[in-house]
mmCIF file of C-alpha atoms in Angstrom:
data_model
loop_
_atom_site.group_PDB
_atom_site.id
_atom_site.type_symbol
_atom_site.label_atom_id
_atom_site.label_comp_id
_atom_site.label_asym_id
_atom_site.label_seq_id
_atom_site.Cartn_x
_atom_site.Cartn_y
_atom_site.Cartn_z
ATOM 1 C CA UNK A 8 62.616 3.875 0.891
ATOM 2 C CA UNK A 9 62.531 7.641 0.406
ATOM 3 C CA UNK A 10 66.020 8.711 1.487
ATOM 4 C CA UNK A 11 65.271 12.427 1.186
ATOM 5 C CA UNK A 12 62.270 12.025 3.508
ATOM 6 C CA UNK A 13 64.404 10.170 6.063
ATOM 7 C CA UNK A 14 67.250 12.670 5.742
ATOM 8 C CA UNK A 15 64.871 15.519 6.656
ATOM 9 C CA UNK A 16 63.587 13.618 9.697
ATOM 10 C CA UNK A 17 67.111 12.831 10.892
ATOM 11 C CA UNK A 18 68.187 16.456 10.386
ATOM 12 C CA UNK A 19 65.251 17.542 12.575
ATOM 13 C CA UNK A 20 66.169 14.975 15.235
ATOM 14 C CA UNK A 21 69.734 16.284 15.193
ATOM 15 C CA UNK A 22 68.519 19.893 15.465
ATOM 16 C CA UNK A 23 66.217 19.337 18.440
ATOM 17 C CA UNK A 24 69.117 17.970 20.489
ATOM 18 C CA UNK A 25 69.851 21.681 21.024
ATOM 19 C CA UNK A 26 66.834 21.809 23.354
ATOM 20 C CA UNK A 27 69.029 20.115 25.963
ATOM 21 C CA UNK A 28 71.206 23.252 26.047
ATOM 22 C CA UNK A 29 68.407 25.753 26.677
ATOM 23 C CA UNK A 30 68.606 26.508 30.383
ATOM 24 C CA UNK A 31 65.532 27.496 32.351
ATOM 25 C CA UNK A 32 65.471 29.634 35.485
ATOM 26 C CA UNK A 33 63.819 26.890 37.543
ATOM 27 C CA UNK A 34 65.908 24.196 39.141
ATOM 28 C CA UNK A 35 65.363 20.464 39.336
ATOM 29 C CA UNK A 36 63.434 19.223 42.367
ATOM 30 C CA UNK A 37 65.529 19.570 45.539
ATOM 31 C CA UNK A 38 68.543 20.677 43.518
ATOM 32 C CA UNK A 39 70.811 23.600 42.751
ATOM 33 C CA UNK A 40 71.031 22.607 39.064
ATOM 34 C CA UNK A 41 68.900 24.468 36.561
ATOM 35 C CA UNK A 42 66.544 22.444 34.423
ATOM 36 C CA UNK A 43 66.930 22.474 30.659
ATOM 37 C CA UNK A 44 64.052 22.639 28.172
ATOM 38 C CA UNK A 45 64.335 18.969 27.164
ATOM 39 C CA UNK A 46 64.062 17.841 30.795
ATOM 40 C CA UNK A 47 61.107 20.189 31.281
ATOM 41 C CA UNK A 48 59.287 18.837 28.219
ATOM 42 C CA UNK A 49 59.889 15.211 29.223
ATOM 43 C CA UNK A 50 58.673 15.870 32.765
ATOM 44 C CA UNK A 51 55.499 17.559 31.512
ATOM 45 C CA UNK A 52 54.782 14.653 29.140
ATOM 46 C CA UNK A 53 55.052 12.231 32.056
ATOM 47 C CA UNK A 54 52.832 14.490 34.166
ATOM 48 C CA UNK A 55 50.206 14.429 31.419
ATOM 49 C CA UNK A 56 50.090 10.643 31.431
ATOM 50 C CA UNK A 57 49.938 10.444 35.233
ATOM 51 C CA UNK A 58 47.543 13.347 35.909
ATOM 52 C CA UNK A 59 45.162 13.178 32.912
ATOM 53 C CA UNK A 60 42.270 12.062 35.113
ATOM 54 C CA UNK A 61 42.363 15.491 36.772
ATOM 55 C CA UNK A 62 41.683 17.462 33.578
ATOM 56 C CA UNK A 63 38.431 19.424 33.653
ATOM 57 C CA UNK A 64 37.346 17.684 30.449
ATOM 58 C CA UNK A 65 38.201 14.345 28.884
ATOM 59 C CA UNK A 66 41.393 14.848 26.910
ATOM 60 C CA UNK A 67 43.282 12.951 24.233
ATOM 61 C CA UNK A 68 46.369 12.162 26.322
ATOM 62 C CA UNK A 69 48.510 11.354 23.286
ATOM 63 C CA UNK A 70 47.767 14.781 21.855
ATOM 64 C CA UNK A 71 48.571 16.462 25.177
ATOM 65 C CA UNK A 72 51.882 14.573 25.299
ATOM 66 C CA UNK A 73 52.691 15.688 21.742
ATOM 67 C CA UNK A 74 51.956 19.300 22.665
ATOM 68 C CA UNK A 75 54.172 19.145 25.716
ATOM 69 C CA UNK A 76 57.054 17.504 23.875
ATOM 70 C CA UNK A 77 57.094 20.124 21.109
ATOM 71 C CA UNK A 78 55.802 23.297 22.814
ATOM 72 C CA UNK A 79 59.255 24.660 23.718
ATOM 73 C CA UNK A 80 61.209 23.486 20.660
ATOM 74 C CA UNK A 81 60.963 27.047 19.314
ATOM 75 C CA UNK A 82 63.142 28.145 22.233
ATOM 76 C CA UNK A 83 66.128 26.664 20.389
ATOM 77 C CA UNK A 84 66.030 29.923 18.418
ATOM 78 C CA UNK A 85 64.060 32.292 20.653
ATOM 79 C CA UNK A 86 65.443 31.288 24.067
ATOM 80 C CA UNK A 87 63.488 30.680 27.248
ATOM 81 C CA UNK A 88 61.388 33.481 28.694
ATOM 82 C CA UNK A 89 61.128 33.363 32.469
ATOM 83 C CA UNK A 90 57.480 32.863 33.448
ATOM 84 C CA UNK A 91 57.610 35.603 36.083
ATOM 85 C CA UNK A 92 59.448 38.120 33.900
ATOM 86 C CA UNK A 93 57.762 41.493 34.241
ATOM 87 C CA UNK A 94 59.232 42.993 31.061
ATOM 88 C CA UNK A 95 58.922 40.174 28.508
ATOM 89 C CA UNK A 96 55.544 38.661 27.737
ATOM 90 C CA UNK A 97 55.406 34.875 28.087
ATOM 91 C CA UNK A 98 53.211 34.410 25.032
ATOM 92 C CA UNK A 99 53.683 33.554 21.387
ATOM 93 C CA UNK A 100 55.944 36.110 19.715
ATOM 94 C CA UNK A 101 56.953 36.775 16.138
ATOM 95 C CA UNK A 102 60.388 35.379 17.008
ATOM 96 C CA UNK A 103 58.789 32.102 18.140
ATOM 97 C CA UNK A 104 56.715 31.950 14.956
ATOM 98 C CA UNK A 105 59.853 32.281 12.829
ATOM 99 C CA UNK A 106 61.520 29.591 14.943
ATOM 100 C CA UNK A 107 58.565 27.246 14.446
ATOM 101 C CA UNK A 108 58.687 27.745 10.680
ATOM 102 C CA UNK A 109 62.432 27.141 10.543
ATOM 103 C CA UNK A 110 62.714 24.169 12.903
ATOM 104 C CA UNK A 111 59.510 22.305 12.014
ATOM 105 C CA UNK A 112 60.188 23.274 8.391
ATOM 106 C CA UNK A 113 63.114 20.867 8.446
ATOM 107 C CA UNK A 114 60.625 17.976 8.476
ATOM 108 C CA UNK A 115 58.773 16.528 5.475
ATOM 109 C CA UNK A 116 55.774 18.737 4.656
ATOM 110 C CA UNK A 117 53.079 16.576 6.262
ATOM 111 C CA UNK A 118 54.949 16.331 9.568
ATOM 112 C CA UNK A 119 55.858 20.024 9.455
ATOM 113 C CA UNK A 120 52.181 20.950 9.108
ATOM 114 C CA UNK A 121 51.141 18.555 11.886
ATOM 115 C CA UNK A 122 53.773 19.848 14.337
ATOM 116 C CA UNK A 123 53.046 23.504 13.608
ATOM 117 C CA UNK A 124 49.306 22.887 14.043
ATOM 118 C CA UNK A 125 49.908 21.197 17.422
ATOM 119 C CA UNK A 126 52.269 23.992 18.499
ATOM 120 C CA UNK A 127 49.698 26.627 17.464
ATOM 121 C CA UNK A 128 46.910 24.794 19.289
ATOM 122 C CA UNK A 129 48.987 24.810 22.474
ATOM 123 C CA UNK A 130 49.829 28.499 22.093
ATOM 124 C CA UNK A 131 46.196 29.479 21.483
ATOM 125 C CA UNK A 132 45.031 27.470 24.497
ATOM 126 C CA UNK A 133 41.448 27.057 23.297
ATOM 127 C CA UNK A 134 41.000 23.268 23.255
ATOM 128 C CA UNK A 135 40.639 20.952 26.262
ATOM 129 C CA UNK A 136 44.042 19.439 25.446
ATOM 130 C CA UNK A 137 45.760 22.815 25.217
ATOM 131 C CA UNK A 138 44.176 24.089 28.430
ATOM 132 C CA UNK A 139 45.290 20.977 30.304
ATOM 133 C CA UNK A 140 48.784 21.100 28.788
ATOM 134 C CA UNK A 141 49.131 24.743 29.808
ATOM 135 C CA UNK A 142 48.002 23.859 33.343
ATOM 136 C CA UNK A 143 50.810 21.329 33.616
ATOM 137 C CA UNK A 144 53.286 23.826 32.150
ATOM 138 C CA UNK A 145 52.404 26.182 35.031
ATOM 139 C CA UNK A 146 52.289 23.469 37.694
ATOM 140 C CA UNK A 147 55.778 22.029 37.220
ATOM 141 C CA UNK A 148 57.723 25.211 38.144
ATOM 142 C CA UNK A 149 55.469 25.697 41.171
ATOM 143 C CA UNK A 150 56.319 22.205 42.387
ATOM 144 C CA UNK A 151 60.002 22.910 41.715
ATOM 145 C CA UNK A 152 59.922 26.183 43.646
ATOM 146 C CA UNK A 153 58.182 24.558 46.602
ATOM 147 C CA UNK A 154 60.773 21.749 46.642
ATOM 148 C CA UNK A 155 63.596 24.314 46.508
ATOM 149 C CA UNK A 156 62.507 26.471 49.465
ATOM 150 C CA UNK A 157 61.080 29.166 47.202
ATOM 151 C CA UNK A 158 63.454 28.670 44.275
ATOM 152 C CA UNK A 159 62.961 31.375 41.678
ATOM 153 C CA UNK A 160 60.339 33.125 43.820
ATOM 154 C CA UNK A 161 63.025 33.884 46.388
ATOM 155 C CA UNK A 162 65.896 34.327 43.929
ATOM 156 C CA UNK A 163 64.065 36.906 41.802
ATOM 157 C CA UNK A 164 61.860 38.368 44.551
ATOM 158 C CA UNK A 165 58.643 37.233 42.845
ATOM 159 C CA UNK A 166 55.615 38.158 44.929
ATOM 160 C CA UNK A 167 52.407 36.203 45.483
ATOM 161 C CA UNK A 168 50.292 38.575 43.332
ATOM 162 C CA UNK A 169 52.592 38.017 40.344
ATOM 163 C CA UNK A 170 52.550 34.246 40.860
ATOM 164 C CA UNK A 171 48.732 34.240 40.981
ATOM 165 C CA UNK A 172 48.467 36.440 37.890
ATOM 166 C CA UNK A 173 50.821 34.179 35.914
ATOM 167 C CA UNK A 174 49.330 30.855 37.054
ATOM 168 C CA UNK A 175 45.601 31.286 37.712
ATOM 169 C CA UNK A 176 44.733 30.155 34.160
ATOM 170 C CA UNK A 177 45.614 26.655 35.408
ATOM 171 C CA UNK A 178 42.026 26.356 36.618
ATOM 172 C CA UNK A 179 40.794 26.317 32.997
ATOM 173 C CA UNK A 180 42.625 23.032 32.427
ATOM 174 C CA UNK A 181 42.300 21.460 35.864
ATOM 175 C CA UNK A 182 40.320 22.865 38.747
ATOM 176 C CA UNK A 183 41.609 20.081 41.013
ATOM 177 C CA UNK A 184 45.260 20.862 40.289
ATOM 178 C CA UNK A 185 44.554 24.573 40.741
ATOM 179 C CA UNK A 186 42.961 23.967 44.147
ATOM 180 C CA UNK A 187 45.968 21.870 45.177
ATOM 181 C CA UNK A 188 48.271 24.633 43.937
ATOM 182 C CA UNK A 189 46.450 27.209 46.057
ATOM 183 C CA UNK A 190 47.122 25.036 49.111
ATOM 184 C CA UNK A 191 50.802 24.948 48.140
ATOM 185 C CA UNK A 192 50.792 28.752 47.885
ATOM 186 C CA UNK A 193 49.294 29.094 51.373
ATOM 187 C CA UNK A 194 51.850 26.677 52.820
ATOM 188 C CA UNK A 195 54.638 28.564 51.022
ATOM 189 C CA UNK A 196 53.449 31.880 52.445
ATOM 190 C CA UNK A 197 53.396 30.366 55.964
ATOM 191 C CA UNK A 198 56.959 29.085 55.478
ATOM 192 C CA UNK A 199 58.101 32.490 54.214
ATOM 193 C CA UNK A 200 59.194 31.191 50.798
ATOM 194 C CA UNK A 201 56.476 33.109 48.919
ATOM 195 C CA UNK A 202 55.918 36.683 49.987
ATOM 196 C CA UNK A 203 52.614 38.530 49.778
ATOM 197 C CA UNK A 204 54.188 42.009 49.763
#
């Protein structure tokens, strides 16, 4: 048994426990409690397994699950960026790159390279798996906001145009989920929990 190899893996496992402390702006379904990044990642992984048939293209579900479980680990160092933030860009930053190198760098080299490659693939969003994973990453907060009578849309006065601009890329991963989401938007506008102007 290679004890150094195992020690690196256990150190990584210890480190990623910090993901449970990274609070997101969105709240759990029908709740006043904010979700943390670990809960978000777990929920997305489950969504991938349940909703994979709705991807635009056939996807490797295991790879999608891996992407979703590791995509926000960098936020241990960089923090969560609110999807609807109008000042900070919700894309890969130099800070996230440094975080990926540090955190995944705790692992043995082969695993480090695999995890960074999966994280990069998600960030670039060019493969069928990454497009579908990103669709789910956009869908979950929409479902949360609908369940919470507008949630962060109401709390931060996020308008329909901003929501559309930040979520319309969902259609590249799943046209069916995007069409369902548009129905949710219309219902939310009718209920007054998503404002057009």
